[in-house]
Tab-separated table of C-alpha atoms in Angstrom:
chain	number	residue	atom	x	y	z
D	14	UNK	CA	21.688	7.365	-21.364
D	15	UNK	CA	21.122	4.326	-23.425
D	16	UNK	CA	23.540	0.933	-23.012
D	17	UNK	CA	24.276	-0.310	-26.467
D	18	UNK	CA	23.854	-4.475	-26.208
D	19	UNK	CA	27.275	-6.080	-26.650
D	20	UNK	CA	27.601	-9.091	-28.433
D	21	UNK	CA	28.225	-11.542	-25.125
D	22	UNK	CA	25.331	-10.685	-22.647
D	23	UNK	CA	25.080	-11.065	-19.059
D	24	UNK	CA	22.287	-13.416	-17.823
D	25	UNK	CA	18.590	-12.107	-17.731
D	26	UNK	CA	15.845	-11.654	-15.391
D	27	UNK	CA	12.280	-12.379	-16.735
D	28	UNK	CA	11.394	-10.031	-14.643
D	29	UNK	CA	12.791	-7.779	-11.691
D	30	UNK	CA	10.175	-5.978	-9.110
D	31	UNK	CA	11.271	-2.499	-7.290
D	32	UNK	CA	9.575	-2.594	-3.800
D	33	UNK	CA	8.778	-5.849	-1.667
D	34	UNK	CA	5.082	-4.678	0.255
D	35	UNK	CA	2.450	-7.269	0.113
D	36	UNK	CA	1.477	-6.844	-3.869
D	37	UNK	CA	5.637	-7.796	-5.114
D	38	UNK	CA	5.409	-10.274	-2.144
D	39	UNK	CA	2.252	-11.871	-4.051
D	40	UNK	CA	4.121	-11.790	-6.862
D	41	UNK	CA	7.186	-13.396	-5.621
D	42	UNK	CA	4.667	-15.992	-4.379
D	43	UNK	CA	2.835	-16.367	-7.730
D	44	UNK	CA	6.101	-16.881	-9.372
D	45	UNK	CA	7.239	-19.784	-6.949
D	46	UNK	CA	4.100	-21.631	-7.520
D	47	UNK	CA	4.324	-21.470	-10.871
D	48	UNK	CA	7.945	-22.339	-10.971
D	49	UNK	CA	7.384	-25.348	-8.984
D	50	UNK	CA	5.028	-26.514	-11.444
D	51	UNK	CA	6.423	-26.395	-14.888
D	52	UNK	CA	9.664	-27.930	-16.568
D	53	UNK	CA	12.740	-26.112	-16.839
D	54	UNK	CA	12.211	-24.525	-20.133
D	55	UNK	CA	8.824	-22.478	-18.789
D	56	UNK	CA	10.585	-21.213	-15.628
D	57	UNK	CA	10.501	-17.416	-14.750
D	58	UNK	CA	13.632	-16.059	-13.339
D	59	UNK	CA	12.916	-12.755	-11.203
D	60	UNK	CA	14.784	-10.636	-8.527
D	61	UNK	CA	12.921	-8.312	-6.008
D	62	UNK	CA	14.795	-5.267	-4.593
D	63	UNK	CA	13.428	-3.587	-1.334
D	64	UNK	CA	14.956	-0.459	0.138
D	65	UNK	CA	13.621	-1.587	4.195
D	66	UNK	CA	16.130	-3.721	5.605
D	67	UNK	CA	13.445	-6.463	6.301
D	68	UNK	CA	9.786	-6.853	5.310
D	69	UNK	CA	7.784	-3.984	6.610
D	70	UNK	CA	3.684	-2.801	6.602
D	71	UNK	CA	2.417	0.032	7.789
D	72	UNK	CA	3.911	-0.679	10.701
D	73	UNK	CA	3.416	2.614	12.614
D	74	UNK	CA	-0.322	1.604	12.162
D	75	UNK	CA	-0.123	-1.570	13.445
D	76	UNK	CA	-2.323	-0.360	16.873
D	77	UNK	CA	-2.981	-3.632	19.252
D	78	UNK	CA	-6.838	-3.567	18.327
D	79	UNK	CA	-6.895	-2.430	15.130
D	80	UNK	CA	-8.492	-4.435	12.483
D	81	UNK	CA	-8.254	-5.026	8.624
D	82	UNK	CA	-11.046	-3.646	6.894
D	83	UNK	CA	-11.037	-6.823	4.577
D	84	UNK	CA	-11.967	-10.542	4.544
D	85	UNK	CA	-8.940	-12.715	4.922
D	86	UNK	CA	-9.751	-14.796	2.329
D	87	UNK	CA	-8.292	-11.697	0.542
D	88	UNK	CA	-4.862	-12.589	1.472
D	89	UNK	CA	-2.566	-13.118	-1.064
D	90	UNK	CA	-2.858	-15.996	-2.905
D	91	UNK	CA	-6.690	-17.109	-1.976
D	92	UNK	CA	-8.745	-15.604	-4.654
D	93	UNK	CA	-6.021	-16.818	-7.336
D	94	UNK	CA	-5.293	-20.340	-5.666
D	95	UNK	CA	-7.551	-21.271	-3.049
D	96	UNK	CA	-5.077	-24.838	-2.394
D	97	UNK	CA	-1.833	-22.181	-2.222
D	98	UNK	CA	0.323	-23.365	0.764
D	99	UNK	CA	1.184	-19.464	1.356
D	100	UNK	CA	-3.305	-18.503	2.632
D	101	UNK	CA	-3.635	-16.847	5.859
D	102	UNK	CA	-5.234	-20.432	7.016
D	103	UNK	CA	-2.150	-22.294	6.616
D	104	UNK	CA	-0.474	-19.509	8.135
D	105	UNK	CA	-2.812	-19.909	11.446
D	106	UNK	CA	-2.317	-23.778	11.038
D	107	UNK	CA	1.736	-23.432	11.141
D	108	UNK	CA	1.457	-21.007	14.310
D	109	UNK	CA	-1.267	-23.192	15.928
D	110	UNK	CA	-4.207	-20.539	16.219
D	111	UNK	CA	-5.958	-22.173	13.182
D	112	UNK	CA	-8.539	-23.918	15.629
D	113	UNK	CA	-9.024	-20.751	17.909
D	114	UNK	CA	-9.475	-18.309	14.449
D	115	UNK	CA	-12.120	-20.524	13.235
D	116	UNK	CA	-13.609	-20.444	17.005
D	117	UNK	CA	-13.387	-16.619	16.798
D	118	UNK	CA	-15.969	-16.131	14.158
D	119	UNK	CA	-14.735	-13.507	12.663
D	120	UNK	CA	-13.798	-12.708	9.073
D	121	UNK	CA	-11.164	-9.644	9.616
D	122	UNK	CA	-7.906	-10.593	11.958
D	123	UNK	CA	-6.363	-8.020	13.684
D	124	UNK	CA	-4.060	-6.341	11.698
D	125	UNK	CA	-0.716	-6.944	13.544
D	126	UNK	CA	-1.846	-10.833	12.746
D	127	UNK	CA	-2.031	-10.027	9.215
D	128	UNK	CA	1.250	-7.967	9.456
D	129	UNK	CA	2.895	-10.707	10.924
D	130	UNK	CA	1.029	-13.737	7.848
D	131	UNK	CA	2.617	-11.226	5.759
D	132	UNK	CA	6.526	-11.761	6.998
D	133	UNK	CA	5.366	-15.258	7.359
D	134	UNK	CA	4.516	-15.427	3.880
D	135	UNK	CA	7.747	-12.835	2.306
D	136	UNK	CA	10.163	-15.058	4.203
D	137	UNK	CA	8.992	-18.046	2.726
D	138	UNK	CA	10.025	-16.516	-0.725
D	139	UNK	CA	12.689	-14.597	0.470
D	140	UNK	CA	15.423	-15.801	-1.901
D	141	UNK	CA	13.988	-13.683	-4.729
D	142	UNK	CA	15.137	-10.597	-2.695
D	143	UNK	CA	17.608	-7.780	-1.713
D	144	UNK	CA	16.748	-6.042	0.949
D	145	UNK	CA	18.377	-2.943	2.050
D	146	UNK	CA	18.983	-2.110	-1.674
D	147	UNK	CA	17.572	0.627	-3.198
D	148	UNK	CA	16.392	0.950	-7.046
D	149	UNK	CA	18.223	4.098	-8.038
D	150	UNK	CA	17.720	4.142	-11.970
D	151	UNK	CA	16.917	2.152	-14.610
D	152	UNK	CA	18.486	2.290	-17.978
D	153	UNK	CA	17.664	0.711	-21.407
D	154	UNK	CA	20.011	-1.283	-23.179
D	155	UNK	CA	19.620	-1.316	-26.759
D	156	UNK	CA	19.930	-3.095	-30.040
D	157	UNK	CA	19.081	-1.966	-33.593
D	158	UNK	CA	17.048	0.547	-32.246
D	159	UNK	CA	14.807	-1.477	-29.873
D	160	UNK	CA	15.268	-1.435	-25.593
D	161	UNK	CA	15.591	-5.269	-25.357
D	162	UNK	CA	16.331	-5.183	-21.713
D	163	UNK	CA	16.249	-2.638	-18.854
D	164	UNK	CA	19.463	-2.761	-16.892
D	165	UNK	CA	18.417	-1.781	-13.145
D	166	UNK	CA	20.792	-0.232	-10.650
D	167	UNK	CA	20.496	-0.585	-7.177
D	168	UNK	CA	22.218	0.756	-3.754
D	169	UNK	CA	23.368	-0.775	-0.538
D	170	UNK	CA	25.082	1.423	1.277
D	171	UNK	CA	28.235	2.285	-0.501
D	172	UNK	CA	27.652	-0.356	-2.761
D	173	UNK	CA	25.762	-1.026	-6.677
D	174	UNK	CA	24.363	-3.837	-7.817
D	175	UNK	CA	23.474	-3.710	-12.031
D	176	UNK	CA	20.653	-6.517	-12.744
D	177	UNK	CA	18.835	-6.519	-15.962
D	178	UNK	CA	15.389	-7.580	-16.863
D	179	UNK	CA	12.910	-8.070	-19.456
D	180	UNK	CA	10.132	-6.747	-17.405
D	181	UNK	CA	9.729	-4.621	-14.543
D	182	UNK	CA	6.696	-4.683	-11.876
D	183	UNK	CA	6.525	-1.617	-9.831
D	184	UNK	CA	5.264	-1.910	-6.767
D	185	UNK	CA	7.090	1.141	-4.909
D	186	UNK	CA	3.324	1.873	-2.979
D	187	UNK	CA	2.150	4.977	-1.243
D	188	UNK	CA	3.299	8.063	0.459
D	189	UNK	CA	2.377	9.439	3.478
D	190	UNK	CA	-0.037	13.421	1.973
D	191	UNK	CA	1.045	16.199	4.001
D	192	UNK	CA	-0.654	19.592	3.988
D	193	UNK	CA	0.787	22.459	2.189
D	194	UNK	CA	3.325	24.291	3.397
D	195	UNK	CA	3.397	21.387	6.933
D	196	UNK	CA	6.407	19.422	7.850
D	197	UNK	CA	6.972	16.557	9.984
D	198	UNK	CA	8.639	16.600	13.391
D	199	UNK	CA	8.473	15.519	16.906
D	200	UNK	CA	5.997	17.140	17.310
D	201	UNK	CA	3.748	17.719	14.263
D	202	UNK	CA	3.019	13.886	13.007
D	203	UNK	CA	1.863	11.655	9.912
D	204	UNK	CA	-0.609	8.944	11.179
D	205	UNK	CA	1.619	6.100	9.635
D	206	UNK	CA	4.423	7.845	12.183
D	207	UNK	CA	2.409	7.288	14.998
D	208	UNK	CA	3.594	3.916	16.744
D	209	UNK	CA	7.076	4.644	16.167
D	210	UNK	CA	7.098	8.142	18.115
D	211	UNK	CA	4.356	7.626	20.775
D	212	UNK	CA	6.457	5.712	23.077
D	213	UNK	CA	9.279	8.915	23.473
D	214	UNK	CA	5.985	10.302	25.578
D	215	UNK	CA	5.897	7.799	27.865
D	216	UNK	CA	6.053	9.769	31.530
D	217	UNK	CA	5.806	12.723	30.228
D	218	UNK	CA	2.295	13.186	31.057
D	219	UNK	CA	1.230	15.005	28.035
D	220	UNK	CA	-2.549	17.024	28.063
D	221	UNK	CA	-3.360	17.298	24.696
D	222	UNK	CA	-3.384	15.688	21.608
D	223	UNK	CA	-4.576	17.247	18.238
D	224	UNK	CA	-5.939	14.550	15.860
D	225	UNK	CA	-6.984	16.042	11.852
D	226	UNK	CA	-8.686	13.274	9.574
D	227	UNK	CA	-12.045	11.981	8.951
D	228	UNK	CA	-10.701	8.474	7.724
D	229	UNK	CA	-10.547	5.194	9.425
D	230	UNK	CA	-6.831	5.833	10.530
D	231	UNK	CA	-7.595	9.463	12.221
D	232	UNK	CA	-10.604	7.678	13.834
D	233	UNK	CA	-8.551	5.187	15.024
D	234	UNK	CA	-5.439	7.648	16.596
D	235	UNK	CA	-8.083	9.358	18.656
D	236	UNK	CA	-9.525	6.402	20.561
D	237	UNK	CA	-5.837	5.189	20.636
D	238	UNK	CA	-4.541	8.070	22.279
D	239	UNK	CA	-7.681	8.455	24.286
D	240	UNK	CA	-6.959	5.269	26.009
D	241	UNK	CA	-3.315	5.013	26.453
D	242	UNK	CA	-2.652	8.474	27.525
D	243	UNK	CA	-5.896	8.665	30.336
D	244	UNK	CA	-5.042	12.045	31.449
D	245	UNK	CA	-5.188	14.173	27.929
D	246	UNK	CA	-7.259	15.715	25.878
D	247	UNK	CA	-7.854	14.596	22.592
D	248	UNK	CA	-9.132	17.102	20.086
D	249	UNK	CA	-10.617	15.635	16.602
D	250	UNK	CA	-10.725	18.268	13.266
D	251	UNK	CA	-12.456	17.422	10.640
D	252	UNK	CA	-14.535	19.229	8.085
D	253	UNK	CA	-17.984	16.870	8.137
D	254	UNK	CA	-20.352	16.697	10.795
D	255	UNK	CA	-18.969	13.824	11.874
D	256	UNK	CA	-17.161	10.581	11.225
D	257	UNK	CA	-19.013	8.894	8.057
D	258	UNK	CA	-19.568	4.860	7.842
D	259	UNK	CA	-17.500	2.473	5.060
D	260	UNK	CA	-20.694	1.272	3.317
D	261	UNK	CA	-19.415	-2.417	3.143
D	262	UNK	CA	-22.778	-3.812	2.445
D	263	UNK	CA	-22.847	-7.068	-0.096
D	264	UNK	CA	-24.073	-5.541	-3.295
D	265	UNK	CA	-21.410	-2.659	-2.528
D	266	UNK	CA	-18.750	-4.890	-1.828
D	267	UNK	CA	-18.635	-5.732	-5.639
D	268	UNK	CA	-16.749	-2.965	-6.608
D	269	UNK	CA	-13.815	-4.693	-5.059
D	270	UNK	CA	-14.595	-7.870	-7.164
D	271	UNK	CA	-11.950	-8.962	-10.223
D	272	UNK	CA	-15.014	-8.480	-12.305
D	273	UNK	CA	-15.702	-5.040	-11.479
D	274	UNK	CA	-12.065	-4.392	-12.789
D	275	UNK	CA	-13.304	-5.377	-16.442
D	276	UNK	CA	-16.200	-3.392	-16.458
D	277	UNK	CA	-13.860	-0.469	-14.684
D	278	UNK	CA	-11.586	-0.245	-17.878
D	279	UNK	CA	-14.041	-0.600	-20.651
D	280	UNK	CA	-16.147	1.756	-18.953
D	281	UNK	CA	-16.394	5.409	-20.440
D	282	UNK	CA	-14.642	8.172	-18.351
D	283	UNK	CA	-17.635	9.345	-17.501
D	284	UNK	CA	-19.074	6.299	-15.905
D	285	UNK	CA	-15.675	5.825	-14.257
D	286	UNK	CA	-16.359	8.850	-12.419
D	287	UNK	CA	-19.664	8.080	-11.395
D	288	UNK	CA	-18.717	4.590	-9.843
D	289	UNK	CA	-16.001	6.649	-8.225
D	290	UNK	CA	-18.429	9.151	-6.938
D	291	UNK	CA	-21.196	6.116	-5.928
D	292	UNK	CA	-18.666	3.821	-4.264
D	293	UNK	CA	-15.850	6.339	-2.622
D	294	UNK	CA	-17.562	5.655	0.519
D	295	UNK	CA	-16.340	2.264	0.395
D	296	UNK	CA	-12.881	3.035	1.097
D	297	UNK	CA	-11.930	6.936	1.337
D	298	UNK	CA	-12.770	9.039	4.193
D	299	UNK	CA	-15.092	7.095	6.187
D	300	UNK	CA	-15.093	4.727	9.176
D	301	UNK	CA	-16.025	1.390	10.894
D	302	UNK	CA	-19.490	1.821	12.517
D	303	UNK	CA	-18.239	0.319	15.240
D	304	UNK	CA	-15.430	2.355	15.968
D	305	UNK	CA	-17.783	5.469	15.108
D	306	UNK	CA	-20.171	3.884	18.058
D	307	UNK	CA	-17.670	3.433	20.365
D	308	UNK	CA	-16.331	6.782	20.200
D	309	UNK	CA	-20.104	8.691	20.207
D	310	UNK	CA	-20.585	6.036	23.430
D	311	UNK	CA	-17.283	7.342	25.002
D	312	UNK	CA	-17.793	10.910	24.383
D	313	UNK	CA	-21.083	11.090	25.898
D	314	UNK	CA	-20.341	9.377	29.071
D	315	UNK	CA	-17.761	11.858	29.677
D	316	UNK	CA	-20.354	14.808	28.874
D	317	UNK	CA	-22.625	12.926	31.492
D	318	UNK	CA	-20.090	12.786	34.118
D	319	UNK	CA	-18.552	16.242	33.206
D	320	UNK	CA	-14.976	15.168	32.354
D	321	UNK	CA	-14.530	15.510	28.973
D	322	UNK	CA	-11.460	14.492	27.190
D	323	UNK	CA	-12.698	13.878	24.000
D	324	UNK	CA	-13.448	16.788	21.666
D	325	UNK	CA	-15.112	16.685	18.214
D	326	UNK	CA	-14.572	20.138	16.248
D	327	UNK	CA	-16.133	19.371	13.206
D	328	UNK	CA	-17.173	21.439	10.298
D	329	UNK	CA	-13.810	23.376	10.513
D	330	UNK	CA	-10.151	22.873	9.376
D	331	UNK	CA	-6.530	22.968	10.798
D	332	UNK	CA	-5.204	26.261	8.942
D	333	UNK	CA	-2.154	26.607	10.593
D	334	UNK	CA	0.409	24.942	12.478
D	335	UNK	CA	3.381	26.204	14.349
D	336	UNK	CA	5.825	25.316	17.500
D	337	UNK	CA	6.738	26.803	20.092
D	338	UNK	CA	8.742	26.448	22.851
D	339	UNK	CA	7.716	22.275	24.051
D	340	UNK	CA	4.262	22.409	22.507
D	341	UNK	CA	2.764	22.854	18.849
D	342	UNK	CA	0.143	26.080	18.457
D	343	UNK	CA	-2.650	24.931	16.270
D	344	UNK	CA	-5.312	27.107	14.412
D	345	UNK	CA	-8.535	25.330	13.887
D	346	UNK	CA	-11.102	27.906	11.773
D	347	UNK	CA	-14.858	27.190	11.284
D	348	UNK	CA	-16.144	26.373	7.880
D	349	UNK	CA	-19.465	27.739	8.554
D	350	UNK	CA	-18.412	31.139	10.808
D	351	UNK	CA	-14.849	31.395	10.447
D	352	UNK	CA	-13.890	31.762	14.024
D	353	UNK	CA	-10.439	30.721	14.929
D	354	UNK	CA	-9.925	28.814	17.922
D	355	UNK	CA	-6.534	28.208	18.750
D	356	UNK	CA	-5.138	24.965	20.763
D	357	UNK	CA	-1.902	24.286	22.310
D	358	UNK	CA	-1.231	20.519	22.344
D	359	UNK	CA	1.810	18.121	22.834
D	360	UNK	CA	1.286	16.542	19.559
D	361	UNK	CA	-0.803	17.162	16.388
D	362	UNK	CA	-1.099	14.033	14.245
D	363	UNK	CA	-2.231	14.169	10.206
D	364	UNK	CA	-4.392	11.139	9.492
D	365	UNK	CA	-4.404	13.128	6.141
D	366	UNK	CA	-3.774	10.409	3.752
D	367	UNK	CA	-1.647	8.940	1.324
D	368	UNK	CA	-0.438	9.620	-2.370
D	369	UNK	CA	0.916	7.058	-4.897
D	370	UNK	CA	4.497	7.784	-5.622
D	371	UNK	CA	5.681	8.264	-9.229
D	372	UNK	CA	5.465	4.949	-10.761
D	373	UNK	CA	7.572	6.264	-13.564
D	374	UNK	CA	9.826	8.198	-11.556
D	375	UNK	CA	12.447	6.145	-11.610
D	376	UNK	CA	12.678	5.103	-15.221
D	377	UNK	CA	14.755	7.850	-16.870
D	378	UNK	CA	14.797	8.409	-20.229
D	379	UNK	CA	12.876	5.147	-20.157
D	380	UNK	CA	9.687	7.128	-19.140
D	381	UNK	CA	9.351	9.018	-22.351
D	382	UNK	CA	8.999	6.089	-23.625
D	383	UNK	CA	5.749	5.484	-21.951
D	384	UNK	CA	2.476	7.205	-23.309
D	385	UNK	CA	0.332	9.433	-20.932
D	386	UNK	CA	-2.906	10.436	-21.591
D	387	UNK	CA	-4.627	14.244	-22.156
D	388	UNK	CA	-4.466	14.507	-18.004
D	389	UNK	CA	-0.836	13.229	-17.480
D	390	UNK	CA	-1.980	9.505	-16.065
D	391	UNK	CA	0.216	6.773	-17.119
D	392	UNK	CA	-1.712	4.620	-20.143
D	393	UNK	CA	-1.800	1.467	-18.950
D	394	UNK	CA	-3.273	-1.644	-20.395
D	395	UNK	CA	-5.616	-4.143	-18.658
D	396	UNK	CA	-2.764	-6.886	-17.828
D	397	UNK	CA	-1.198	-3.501	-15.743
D	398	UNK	CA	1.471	-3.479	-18.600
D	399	UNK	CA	2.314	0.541	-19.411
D	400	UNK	CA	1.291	1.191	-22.533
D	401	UNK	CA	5.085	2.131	-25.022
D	402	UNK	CA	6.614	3.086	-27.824
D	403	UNK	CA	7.042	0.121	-29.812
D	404	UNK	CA	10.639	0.410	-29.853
D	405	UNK	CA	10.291	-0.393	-25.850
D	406	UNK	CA	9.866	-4.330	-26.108
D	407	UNK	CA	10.442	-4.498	-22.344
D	408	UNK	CA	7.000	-5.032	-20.036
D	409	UNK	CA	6.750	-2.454	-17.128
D	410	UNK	CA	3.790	-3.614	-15.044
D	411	UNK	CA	2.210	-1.178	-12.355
D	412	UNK	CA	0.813	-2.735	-8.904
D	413	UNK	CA	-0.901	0.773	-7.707
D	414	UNK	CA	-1.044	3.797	-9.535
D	415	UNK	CA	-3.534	2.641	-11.693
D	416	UNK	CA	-7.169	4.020	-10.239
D	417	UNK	CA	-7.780	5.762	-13.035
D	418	UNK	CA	-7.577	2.939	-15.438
D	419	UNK	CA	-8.252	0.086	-13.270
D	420	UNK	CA	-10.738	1.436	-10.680
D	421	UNK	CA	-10.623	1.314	-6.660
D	422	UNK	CA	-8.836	-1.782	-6.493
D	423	UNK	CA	-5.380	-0.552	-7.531
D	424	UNK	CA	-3.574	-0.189	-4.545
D	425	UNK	CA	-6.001	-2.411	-2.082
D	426	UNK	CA	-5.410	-6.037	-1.374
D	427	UNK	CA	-8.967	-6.629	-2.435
D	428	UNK	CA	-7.946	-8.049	-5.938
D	429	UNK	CA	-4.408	-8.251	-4.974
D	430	UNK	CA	-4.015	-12.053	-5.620
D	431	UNK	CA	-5.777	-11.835	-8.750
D	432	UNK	CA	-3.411	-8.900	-10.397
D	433	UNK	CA	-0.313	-10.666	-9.894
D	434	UNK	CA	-2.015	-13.847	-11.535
D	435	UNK	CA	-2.603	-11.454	-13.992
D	436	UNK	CA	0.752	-10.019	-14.945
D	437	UNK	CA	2.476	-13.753	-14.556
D	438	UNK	CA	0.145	-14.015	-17.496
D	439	UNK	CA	0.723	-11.298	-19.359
D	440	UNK	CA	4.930	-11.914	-19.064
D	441	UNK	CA	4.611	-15.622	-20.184
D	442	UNK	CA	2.205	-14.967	-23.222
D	443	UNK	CA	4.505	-11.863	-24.251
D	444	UNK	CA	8.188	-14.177	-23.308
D	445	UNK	CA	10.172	-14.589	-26.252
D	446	UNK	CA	10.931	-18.147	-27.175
D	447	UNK	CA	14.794	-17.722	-26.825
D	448	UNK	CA	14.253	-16.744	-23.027
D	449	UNK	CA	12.964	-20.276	-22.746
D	450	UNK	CA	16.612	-21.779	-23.678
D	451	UNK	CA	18.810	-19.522	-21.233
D	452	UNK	CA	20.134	-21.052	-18.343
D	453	UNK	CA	18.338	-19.468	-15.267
D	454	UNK	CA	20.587	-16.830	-13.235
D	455	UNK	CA	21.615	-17.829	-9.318
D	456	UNK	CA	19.468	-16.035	-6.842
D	457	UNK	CA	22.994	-13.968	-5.362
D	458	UNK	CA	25.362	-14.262	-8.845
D	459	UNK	CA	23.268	-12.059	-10.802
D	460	UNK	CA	24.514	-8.380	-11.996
D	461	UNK	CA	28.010	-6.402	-12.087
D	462	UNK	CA	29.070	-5.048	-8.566
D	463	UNK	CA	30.091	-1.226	-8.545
């Protein structure tokens, strides 16, 4: 259902972002600095709504020695504006470690550091959003014929809040990929679930753990369980020989460069596959060599002192799952023989992976709108703008979702920095000139109340 725009209008967002992870909190950011530096008349009004009730990462993955698999200089603002006062470094500065970081020698923080630079960084900017409000449609509002805004709805509780925008950036991130036909439970896990639920086993003594994945975050749950939990077994399925290396060698690494996403989009489909197909090993389905090493270490020592407690069943599958009674009955099958061997363990965690969500999903009748191509992707342009109908004169700007047009990059932090750079350009070269003349909206006045 289309609004009809009445004759005295409600004041406008530029822009309004659904989801507040680290890409929408780089845009927040980009928006601030570029606020603080222009006159009146070229400021950007926006409004972020995120359904957490605070700023949240990953945090089930946030184990105490876990890594980032990326260079902190890809923070979010570095690449864009190396002089930003939001860069991991003045983070470290504020909280005093800056001296001690730089002593470490070491290029990739742990990751509950960078969890924590990243509520550092959202709270700095946290007057540009609602959290605890969730987007719940989005509905065009029309005149002669044309969507000149998109009226957004959002819900807190029993309560609706009704902003509208001339552009939307969608930033609603990934999902946590089940198997078919597996749900979660207390028992039967997600990776990203993992932190949240392992504590309910404390003194409980548990004696096995099931661990399926070939991906830095299975890889990562095994030698986590391993060690907290020194009595158990931990059993790790997966369908290669064993855990593969990230190839993040220099001349590799430039797939994750801004300029690799130019060459990504004019590239032919055909060569997009093939970079996929070359590079994959950069990112999906493989592992740290040193966590690979330290595992292969650990499991042979215990073969050496016969007390094993690490298993490897590799070259086979889990192909079926079920509970009973206090423990969870897993069927792992060979890929080369087909034998089933089946396990009885406390806990069976997924490390199987994420999907994007539906960056269209919640658009309505705004969505048909957008154009898809011969495969059902979304079309989208290289400023991440969707391509429309004409009659849609609103922008709605994807941060993720857009692999297939945009290369590996789309829903890394890699080029984060740089793609919200990016879209601020893309709204202020496509901003009508009357925007520029409308008084800008109050960060909690905004929108009708339902």
């Amino acid at each position: 259902m289309s609004r009809v725009l009445p004759g005295d209008t409600p004041l406008v967002h530029d822009l309004i972002g659904i989801g507040f992870g680290p890409s929408n909190v780089a845009m927040a950011i980009a928006l601030s600095e570029h606020n603080a530096r222009v006159g009146r008349r070229e400021t950007v009004t926006a409004h972020f709504f995120e359904r957490q009730a605070g700023f949240g990462w990953h945090r089930g993955m946030l184990i105490d020695d876990a890594t980032m698999q990326v260079s902190f200089l890809k923070d979010l603002v570095t690449l864009r504006n190396p002089s930003s006062d939001y860069s991991f470094l003045c983070y470290l500065q504020s909280k005093g470690r800056l001296i001690d970081f730089v002593n470490h020698k070491n290029l990739f923080p742990l990751r509950v550091e960078f969890h924590d630079y990243f509520e550092w960084a959202a709270a700095k900017v946290d007057d540009m959003v609602s959290y605890g409000h969730e987007v719940v449609a989005v509905e065009p509002v029309v005149r002669d014929g044309i969507v000149e805004f998109l009226d957004v709805t959002a819900r807190s509780g029993t309560d609706t809040v009704v902003h509208r925008a001339r552009n939307l950036v969608v930033g609603t991130g990934l999902r946590p990929l089940m198997p078919e036909g597996v749900e979660r439970t207390d028992r039967v896990w997600h990776n990203s679930d993992l932190l949240a639920k392992v504590d309910a086993l404390e003194g409980t003594d548990p004696a096995r753990f099931i661990v399926v994945g070939a991906g830095q975050s299975a890889a990562e749950n095994v030698a986590y369980l391993h060690r907290r939990f020194p009595r158990a077994e931990v059993c790790a399925v997966f369908s290669r020989y064993g855990y593969s290396p990230a190839d993040d060698s220099s001349f590799a690494n430039r797939i994750f460069d801004p300029a690799a996403v130019d060459e990504y989009f004019t590239a032919p489909d055909g060569v997009k596959r093939k970079l996929m197909d070359y590079h994959g090993n950069t990112n999906y389905s493989v592992v740290d060599i040193d966590l690979i090493d330290d595992l292969y270490r650990q499991a042979y020592q215990e073969k050496v002192l016969g007390a094993e407690r690490l298993r490897f069943l590799n070259v086979s599958r889990l192909t079926a799952v079920a509970e009973a009674d206090d423990r969870v009955r897993a069927t792992v099958t060979s890929l080369v023989t087909g034998d089933e061997t089946v396990l009885d363990a406390d806990v069976v965690v997924l490390a199987t992976g994420y999907s994007q969500a539906d960056s269209l999903g919640l658009l309505g009748g705004v969505a048909d709108l957008c154009h898809r191509d011969d495969q059902g992707r979304v079309r989208v342009e290289r400023d991440y703008r969707v391509t429309a109908d004409p009659e849609l004169r609103c922008g709605i700007y994807l941060q993720g979702g857009t692999e297939h047009t945009h290369g590996i990059t789309s829903s890394l932090l890699s080029n984060t920095a740089i793609r919200v750079g990016e879209i601020l350009d893309s709204v202020l070269d496509r901003r009508p000139e009357a925007a520029r003349d409308e008084p800008a909206p109050v960060a909690d006045g905004i929108g009708s109340v339902r």
